[in-house]
Amino acid sequence: MPMEKTFDAAEAEARLYEAWEKAGCFTAGANASRAETFCIMIPPPNVTGSLHMGHAFNNTLQDILVRWHRMRGFDTLWQPGQDHAGIATQMVVERELAKAGKPSRREMGREKFLETVWEWKQQSGGTIINQLKRLGASCDWSRNAFTMSGAPGAPAGEEGNFHDAVIKVFVDMYNKGYIYRGKRLVNWDPHFETAISDLEVEQVEVDGHMWRLRYPLEGGATYEHPVEWDEDGNPTAFETRDYLVVATTRPETMLGDTGVAVHPEDPRYKHLIGKTVRLPLCGRSIPIVADDYADPEKGTGAVKITPAHDFNDWEVGQRTGLRAINVMTTRAAMWLKDNPDFAEGCDPDLVAKAIERLDGTDRYEAREAIINEATDDGWLDGIDSDRHMVPHGDRSKVAIEPYLTDQWFVDTAKIVGPALDAVRDGRTKILPEQHEKVYFHWLENIEPWCISRQLWWGHQIPVWYGPSKEELDAYPAVYSGLPQSFCAPSFEAARELASQYYGEDVQIGEFPSTGPARSYAFGWNGPKLSIDLQRDPDVLDTWFSSGLWPIGTLGWPEQTDELNKYFPTDVLITGFDIIFFWVARMMMMQLAVVDQIPFHTVYVHALVRDEKGKKMSKSLGNVLDPLELIDEFGADAVRFTLTSMAAMGRDLKLSTQRIAGYRNFGTKLWNAARFAEMNGVFEGYAPDGTIPQPAETVNTWIIGETARVRQTVDDALAAYRFNDAANALYAFVWGKVCDWYVEFSKPLLMDGTPAQQAETRATMAWVIDQCLILLHPIMPYITEELWGTLGQRDKMLVHADWPTYGPELIDAQADREMNWVIGLIEEVRSARAQMHVPVGLQIPMLFTELDAAGRAAWDRNEALIQRLARIESLEAAETLPKGCVTIAVEGGSFGLPLAGIIDVAEEQARLEKTLAKLEKELGGLQGRLKNPKFVESAPEDVVEETRELAAAKGEEADKLRAALARLAELA
RNA sequence: GGGUGAUUAGCUCAGUGGUAGAGCGCUUCGUUCACAUCGAAGAUGUCGGGAGUUCGAAUCUCUCAUCACCCA
């Protein structure tokens, strides 16, 4: 049965993938024939995620490296898995509960909610796995990992031990003093009511206002405010003011103001430092402090300071000893009632009034109310419109509130050193190199990493709280509010620690951690003290667990075979957007935990954009769905497109037209194979790895070309130059094999001697097999399908042996000869087309000169040239007759007698144009050769090459000039 | 404001000192038995501007312009 004309990707892909999986082709170590290992960890997609273009790109590159190594016989593992995406998953499940009208998270309680999340995970968490399979990703799915596996409450099928790894690392780092709990300003997401890390904050430019507020000076203080200036900007007129004007974009925070800062050298305010102003609305008396943070050039030069609600203000407050007053709830509403910090130092009447009007109002309502009040009471100095950056939560999209809370932090300064050293001394390389700068810059200025989250879905912090001994001793006189912490992998272990601390005779129990953090209970039952420890309710940042991905997925802390074999892993392929989130943290954590680098190379790829260069985003509606593209063009076409555009460090602008082009490339390959099949090339073909040793130049030549492209592909992949590999293969398969070799083979296969036929069949079978093998990492499906269709094989292509032959297969003589033949055919075709010779017309050809090499080349390849250039005969001639088209090639001068067909003037024009081009090139070459400095300084081979080229061009030009002269004579 | 990168054919982009390239698009011709998801031929470039280093610069240096991204 003849092959179809095209490859049916839709039909074949699922079938082939299933066959690979069923045969265990992707399991760790499959097809290994050597001791070296090769391991890639997939950057774990969100369990809530679905495949987007970035994933498709990222995983195509990984798959290429993995398939390449597996075919080369490395002991290969591509470790897949997903991360549990704390906020995102909790958000998805809460939204589903709301949609279904079910009880909310808080209504159902922590345990029940987590059950629901696990149910959701088991139903929907596999989406992206199936999508990766459609792309052809050859991950070892039997090892699929999950960052929450083995956590308490994990259902059957989720028994891994990732949770153990996370908890063990927390405890170890805690014991080493790398983790601490502290009260600091954090980025607080008022929607999710949790802290987030500064990396999860997006700066969004918004149109807003700068409100100027008047804070009256106390104690009769005044200052001179400039109102007129001369040309040089020196003030010339002043007015006396008994108030300061501060400008703010966030008036609602003023209730938490505890100072006004001015620059220590600012002449306007210098004498006011140490004096006070009276805060409107609540009558708090707050000091005027000196700090460089106040920029005299900006606004009025006086800045209100709200340490509890602004990062810069916090710093100022720390430096100048100001109080920090929190005036907001976790939902960013005003918190004034029952807020002793707020009330302290204020006018009780004003406090009562403020509570009445503002307590519990949302921050934006409060802003409006305060501005109205200021307008009515005359302390609003003015309003300027102002475009400024406002931090937003990347998940919730609401404005982030700097918020003063107790959180857990990794003291990154203590573990950053080894991560910097590893890249500095080259043990880990980041490609392209420019990203190393980004890495260094971030790590050298690293801030403490806030790792606690006020969520339920995640690894609960393994710390239990109890009363301190001081508190017990002083009971009931003192409530310290400073509990004793016990950090341990389990409650039992924490109880051990507690027993050591409190003494053996104290009864210790656990109280469920439902309340606020750091609560505990204790009491005396007669003389017997009983203490209920309570676990910290917070969970860890998801990136804390993904930071352990390299060891966690391999079974650590168990010393598994896989861990010993595959760690440290080899290459990490990831997008630049998570260098901070993930790469840097993996480096720090692996080095801190097992004292080894996690991988020797990080390949950072660029962004996939739409064809206009815009970032793909749902809101712009310019998202290309990789799955739709796979449906339309096939996975191979999508993969090849992404690969061919994967130039290091450059963004990809993806257009469907380009994908269609590579789909066509697949069809081209398919039809070359179809041609071979139709000509019995694969009949009785038994590939045993031997390379044909043909006698025909054309066969020798294509074997050399194959060796050349194999070298190019290997070099390119070794250097992570994926586009070079793809483009070399494209040029070879289409430009060499299909355009020339298949055409050259036709006369041999159809009219050759039995010996010629046999060797040509053997060569073509081998060449096509090599195309399939070399293309397989990039286009796995169509190549596997052809491999199976064309012949009987011992192994599937996915496990075929990657070739190692090299330049020894290149025959310089065959190379020269075939290039001469191709050149001649192209010249003839070009002349014919320009002279409007009918395409199908067979014409005779004459030659006036032809050197020995040319003669031999002609004789050996006569049939090919005649067929492809449509020449019916070749004869020697003394001179070319009138009406003859001249063709000059190296070592030969040919003519096509076309009297009556061609226009002499047109031929003249054609020759002149060719000659002009030639002379221009020649001019450049000779100019260089005439320059003695060039001959002196340039490398010898360059000079030699230039000489040869000049000679060849000169010879060709002479021939053309002779032809032109002849034309002139005859005209 | 700081940093990084980019600017090459109509479009998208390769090209790290030695003959300016590819794909797409465009024009003309062509369905002879691998393929019209095809073939043959053709046109299109002061390599962003300027200066410098060099025998020689798209490539190295400086400078200007424009754009993009990251960080404040």
mmCIF file with all atom_site columns, N, CA and C in Angstrom, chain A residues 180-210:
data_model
loop_
_atom_site.group_PDB
_atom_site.id
_atom_site.type_symbol
_atom_site.label_atom_id
_atom_site.label_alt_id
_atom_site.label_comp_id
_atom_site.label_asym_id
_atom_site.label_entity_id
_atom_site.label_seq_id
_atom_site.pdbx_PDB_ins_code
_atom_site.Cartn_x
_atom_site.Cartn_y
_atom_site.Cartn_z
_atom_site.occupancy
_atom_site.B_iso_or_equiv
_atom_site.pdbx_formal_charge
_atom_site.auth_seq_id
_atom_site.auth_comp_id
_atom_site.auth_asym_id
_atom_site.auth_atom_id
_atom_site.pdbx_PDB_model_num
ATOM 1  N N  . TYR A 1 180 ? 14.393 32.718 61.253 1.00 0.00 ? 180 TYR A N  1
ATOM 2  C CA . TYR A 1 180 ? 13.964 33.370 62.485 1.00 0.00 ? 180 TYR A CA 1
ATOM 3  C C  . TYR A 1 180 ? 12.582 33.969 62.302 1.00 0.00 ? 180 TYR A C  1
ATOM 4  N N  . ARG A 1 181 ? 11.956 34.286 63.457 1.00 0.00 ? 181 ARG A N  1
ATOM 5  C CA . ARG A 1 181 ? 10.670 34.939 63.413 1.00 0.00 ? 181 ARG A CA 1
ATOM 6  C C  . ARG A 1 181 ? 10.861 36.373 63.856 1.00 0.00 ? 181 ARG A C  1
ATOM 7  N N  . GLY A 1 182 ? 10.228 37.305 63.155 1.00 0.00 ? 182 GLY A N  1
ATOM 8  C CA . GLY A 1 182 ? 10.438 38.689 63.534 1.00 0.00 ? 182 GLY A CA 1
ATOM 9  C C  . GLY A 1 182 ? 9.279  39.568 63.135 1.00 0.00 ? 182 GLY A C  1
ATOM 10 N N  . LYS A 1 183 ? 9.203  40.722 63.805 1.00 0.00 ? 183 LYS A N  1
ATOM 11 C CA . LYS A 1 183 ? 8.174  41.697 63.489 1.00 0.00 ? 183 LYS A CA 1
ATOM 12 C C  . LYS A 1 183 ? 8.785  42.676 62.507 1.00 0.00 ? 183 LYS A C  1
ATOM 13 N N  . ARG A 1 184 ? 8.273  42.672 61.330 1.00 0.00 ? 184 ARG A N  1
ATOM 14 C CA . ARG A 1 184 ? 8.805  43.551 60.291 1.00 0.00 ? 184 ARG A CA 1
ATOM 15 C C  . ARG A 1 184 ? 7.667  43.977 59.392 1.00 0.00 ? 184 ARG A C  1
ATOM 16 N N  . LEU A 1 185 ? 7.912  45.008 58.660 1.00 0.00 ? 185 LEU A N  1
ATOM 17 C CA . LEU A 1 185 ? 6.954  45.359 57.616 1.00 0.00 ? 185 LEU A CA 1
ATOM 18 C C  . LEU A 1 185 ? 7.052  44.315 56.530 1.00 0.00 ? 185 LEU A C  1
ATOM 19 N N  . VAL A 1 186 ? 5.928  43.810 56.100 1.00 0.00 ? 186 VAL A N  1
ATOM 20 C CA . VAL A 1 186 ? 5.927  42.890 54.967 1.00 0.00 ? 186 VAL A CA 1
ATOM 21 C C  . VAL A 1 186 ? 4.933  43.399 53.936 1.00 0.00 ? 186 VAL A C  1
ATOM 22 N N  . ASN A 1 187 ? 5.017  42.837 52.752 1.00 0.00 ? 187 ASN A N  1
ATOM 23 C CA . ASN A 1 187 ? 4.009  43.120 51.735 1.00 0.00 ? 187 ASN A CA 1
ATOM 24 C C  . ASN A 1 187 ? 2.771  42.317 52.086 1.00 0.00 ? 187 ASN A C  1
ATOM 25 N N  . TRP A 1 188 ? 1.723  43.013 52.368 1.00 0.00 ? 188 TRP A N  1
ATOM 26 C CA . TRP A 1 188 ? 0.518  42.333 52.835 1.00 0.00 ? 188 TRP A CA 1
ATOM 27 C C  . TRP A 1 188 ? -0.556 42.425 51.764 1.00 0.00 ? 188 TRP A C  1
ATOM 28 N N  . ASP A 1 189 ? -1.105 41.262 51.434 1.00 0.00 ? 189 ASP A N  1
ATOM 29 C CA . ASP A 1 189 ? -2.178 41.234 50.452 1.00 0.00 ? 189 ASP A CA 1
ATOM 30 C C  . ASP A 1 189 ? -3.509 41.266 51.184 1.00 0.00 ? 189 ASP A C  1
ATOM 31 N N  . PRO A 1 190 ? -4.224 42.397 51.149 1.00 0.00 ? 190 PRO A N  1
ATOM 32 C CA . PRO A 1 190 ? -5.459 42.522 51.924 1.00 0.00 ? 190 PRO A CA 1
ATOM 33 C C  . PRO A 1 190 ? -6.591 41.658 51.367 1.00 0.00 ? 190 PRO A C  1
ATOM 34 N N  . HIS A 1 191 ? -6.455 41.212 50.126 1.00 0.00 ? 191 HIS A N  1
ATOM 35 C CA . HIS A 1 191 ? -7.488 40.334 49.593 1.00 0.00 ? 191 HIS A CA 1
ATOM 36 C C  . HIS A 1 191 ? -7.346 38.935 50.166 1.00 0.00 ? 191 HIS A C  1
ATOM 37 N N  . PHE A 1 192 ? -6.144 38.382 50.082 1.00 0.00 ? 192 PHE A N  1
ATOM 38 C CA . PHE A 1 192 ? -5.931 37.027 50.601 1.00 0.00 ? 192 PHE A CA 1
ATOM 39 C C  . PHE A 1 192 ? -5.572 37.036 52.080 1.00 0.00 ? 192 PHE A C  1
ATOM 40 N N  . GLU A 1 193 ? -5.344 38.220 52.617 1.00 0.00 ? 193 GLU A N  1
ATOM 41 C CA . GLU A 1 193 ? -4.983 38.374 54.019 1.00 0.00 ? 193 GLU A CA 1
ATOM 42 C C  . GLU A 1 193 ? -3.780 37.526 54.379 1.00 0.00 ? 193 GLU A C  1
ATOM 43 N N  . THR A 1 194 ? -2.742 37.692 53.569 1.00 0.00 ? 194 THR A N  1
ATOM 44 C CA . THR A 1 194 ? -1.499 36.984 53.857 1.00 0.00 ? 194 THR A CA 1
ATOM 45 C C  . THR A 1 194 ? -0.325 37.856 53.447 1.00 0.00 ? 194 THR A C  1
ATOM 46 N N  . ALA A 1 195 ? 0.804  37.537 54.050 1.00 0.00 ? 195 ALA A N  1
ATOM 47 C CA . ALA A 1 195 ? 2.037  38.165 53.593 1.00 0.00 ? 195 ALA A CA 1
ATOM 48 C C  . ALA A 1 195 ? 2.412  37.550 52.255 1.00 0.00 ? 195 ALA A C  1
ATOM 49 N N  . ILE A 1 196 ? 3.050  38.332 51.400 1.00 0.00 ? 196 ILE A N  1
ATOM 50 C CA . ILE A 1 196 ? 3.639  37.762 50.186 1.00 0.00 ? 196 ILE A CA 1
ATOM 51 C C  . ILE A 1 196 ? 5.061  38.296 50.081 1.00 0.00 ? 196 ILE A C  1
ATOM 52 N N  . SER A 1 197 ? 5.865  37.636 49.277 1.00 0.00 ? 197 SER A N  1
ATOM 53 C CA . SER A 1 197 ? 7.259  38.086 49.184 1.00 0.00 ? 197 SER A CA 1
ATOM 54 C C  . SER A 1 197 ? 7.339  39.255 48.212 1.00 0.00 ? 197 SER A C  1
ATOM 55 N N  . ASP A 1 198 ? 8.422  40.012 48.299 1.00 0.00 ? 198 ASP A N  1
ATOM 56 C CA . ASP A 1 198 ? 8.510  41.190 47.432 1.00 0.00 ? 198 ASP A CA 1
ATOM 57 C C  . ASP A 1 198 ? 8.544  40.806 45.960 1.00 0.00 ? 198 ASP A C  1
ATOM 58 N N  . LEU A 1 199 ? 8.862  39.545 45.680 1.00 0.00 ? 199 LEU A N  1
ATOM 59 C CA . LEU A 1 199 ? 8.871  39.119 44.289 1.00 0.00 ? 199 LEU A CA 1
ATOM 60 C C  . LEU A 1 199 ? 7.468  38.898 43.744 1.00 0.00 ? 199 LEU A C  1
ATOM 61 N N  . GLU A 1 200 ? 6.517  38.747 44.659 1.00 0.00 ? 200 GLU A N  1
ATOM 62 C CA . GLU A 1 200 ? 5.152  38.515 44.212 1.00 0.00 ? 200 GLU A CA 1
ATOM 63 C C  . GLU A 1 200 ? 4.376  39.829 44.087 1.00 0.00 ? 200 GLU A C  1
ATOM 64 N N  . VAL A 1 201 ? 5.142  40.904 44.123 1.00 0.00 ? 201 VAL A N  1
ATOM 65 C CA . VAL A 1 201 ? 4.538  42.224 44.017 1.00 0.00 ? 201 VAL A CA 1
ATOM 66 C C  . VAL A 1 201 ? 4.846  42.811 42.652 1.00 0.00 ? 201 VAL A C  1
ATOM 67 N N  . GLU A 1 202 ? 3.824  43.304 41.991 1.00 0.00 ? 202 GLU A N  1
ATOM 68 C CA . GLU A 1 202 ? 4.033  43.976 40.707 1.00 0.00 ? 202 GLU A CA 1
ATOM 69 C C  . GLU A 1 202 ? 3.839  45.464 40.906 1.00 0.00 ? 202 GLU A C  1
ATOM 70 N N  . GLN A 1 203 ? 4.742  46.247 40.316 1.00 0.00 ? 203 GLN A N  1
ATOM 71 C CA . GLN A 1 203 ? 4.554  47.690 40.369 1.00 0.00 ? 203 GLN A CA 1
ATOM 72 C C  . GLN A 1 203 ? 3.653  48.097 39.205 1.00 0.00 ? 203 GLN A C  1
ATOM 73 N N  . VAL A 1 204 ? 2.570  48.756 39.515 1.00 0.00 ? 204 VAL A N  1
ATOM 74 C CA . VAL A 1 204 ? 1.648  49.175 38.468 1.00 0.00 ? 204 VAL A CA 1
ATOM 75 C C  . VAL A 1 204 ? 1.552  50.699 38.492 1.00 0.00 ? 204 VAL A C  1
ATOM 76 N N  . GLU A 1 205 ? 1.717  51.315 37.347 1.00 0.00 ? 205 GLU A N  1
ATOM 77 C CA . GLU A 1 205 ? 1.633  52.765 37.285 1.00 0.00 ? 205 GLU A CA 1
ATOM 78 C C  . GLU A 1 205 ? 0.164  53.165 37.247 1.00 0.00 ? 205 GLU A C  1
ATOM 79 N N  . VAL A 1 206 ? -0.238 54.023 38.173 1.00 0.00 ? 206 VAL A N  1
ATOM 80 C CA . VAL A 1 206 ? -1.646 54.437 38.200 1.00 0.00 ? 206 VAL A CA 1
ATOM 81 C C  . VAL A 1 206 ? -1.741 55.968 38.273 1.00 0.00 ? 206 VAL A C  1
ATOM 82 N N  . ASP A 1 207 ? -2.837 56.463 37.750 1.00 0.00 ? 207 ASP A N  1
ATOM 83 C CA . ASP A 1 207 ? -3.116 57.894 37.876 1.00 0.00 ? 207 ASP A CA 1
ATOM 84 C C  . ASP A 1 207 ? -3.705 58.133 39.249 1.00 0.00 ? 207 ASP A C  1
ATOM 85 N N  . GLY A 1 208 ? -3.085 59.002 39.997 1.00 0.00 ? 208 GLY A N  1
ATOM 86 C CA . GLY A 1 208 ? -3.601 59.268 41.335 1.00 0.00 ? 208 GLY A CA 1
ATOM 87 C C  . GLY A 1 208 ? -3.425 60.737 41.657 1.00 0.00 ? 208 GLY A C  1
ATOM 88 N N  . HIS A 1 209 ? -3.429 61.046 42.932 1.00 0.00 ? 209 HIS A N  1
ATOM 89 C CA . HIS A 1 209 ? -3.273 62.427 43.349 1.00 0.00 ? 209 HIS A CA 1
ATOM 90 C C  . HIS A 1 209 ? -2.232 62.538 44.425 1.00 0.00 ? 209 HIS A C  1
ATOM 91 N N  . MET A 1 210 ? -1.680 63.712 44.484 1.00 0.00 ? 210 MET A N  1
ATOM 92 C CA . MET A 1 210 ? -0.799 64.047 45.591 1.00 0.00 ? 210 MET A CA 1
ATOM 93 C C  . MET A 1 210 ? -1.549 65.113 46.381 1.00 0.00 ? 210 MET A C  1
#
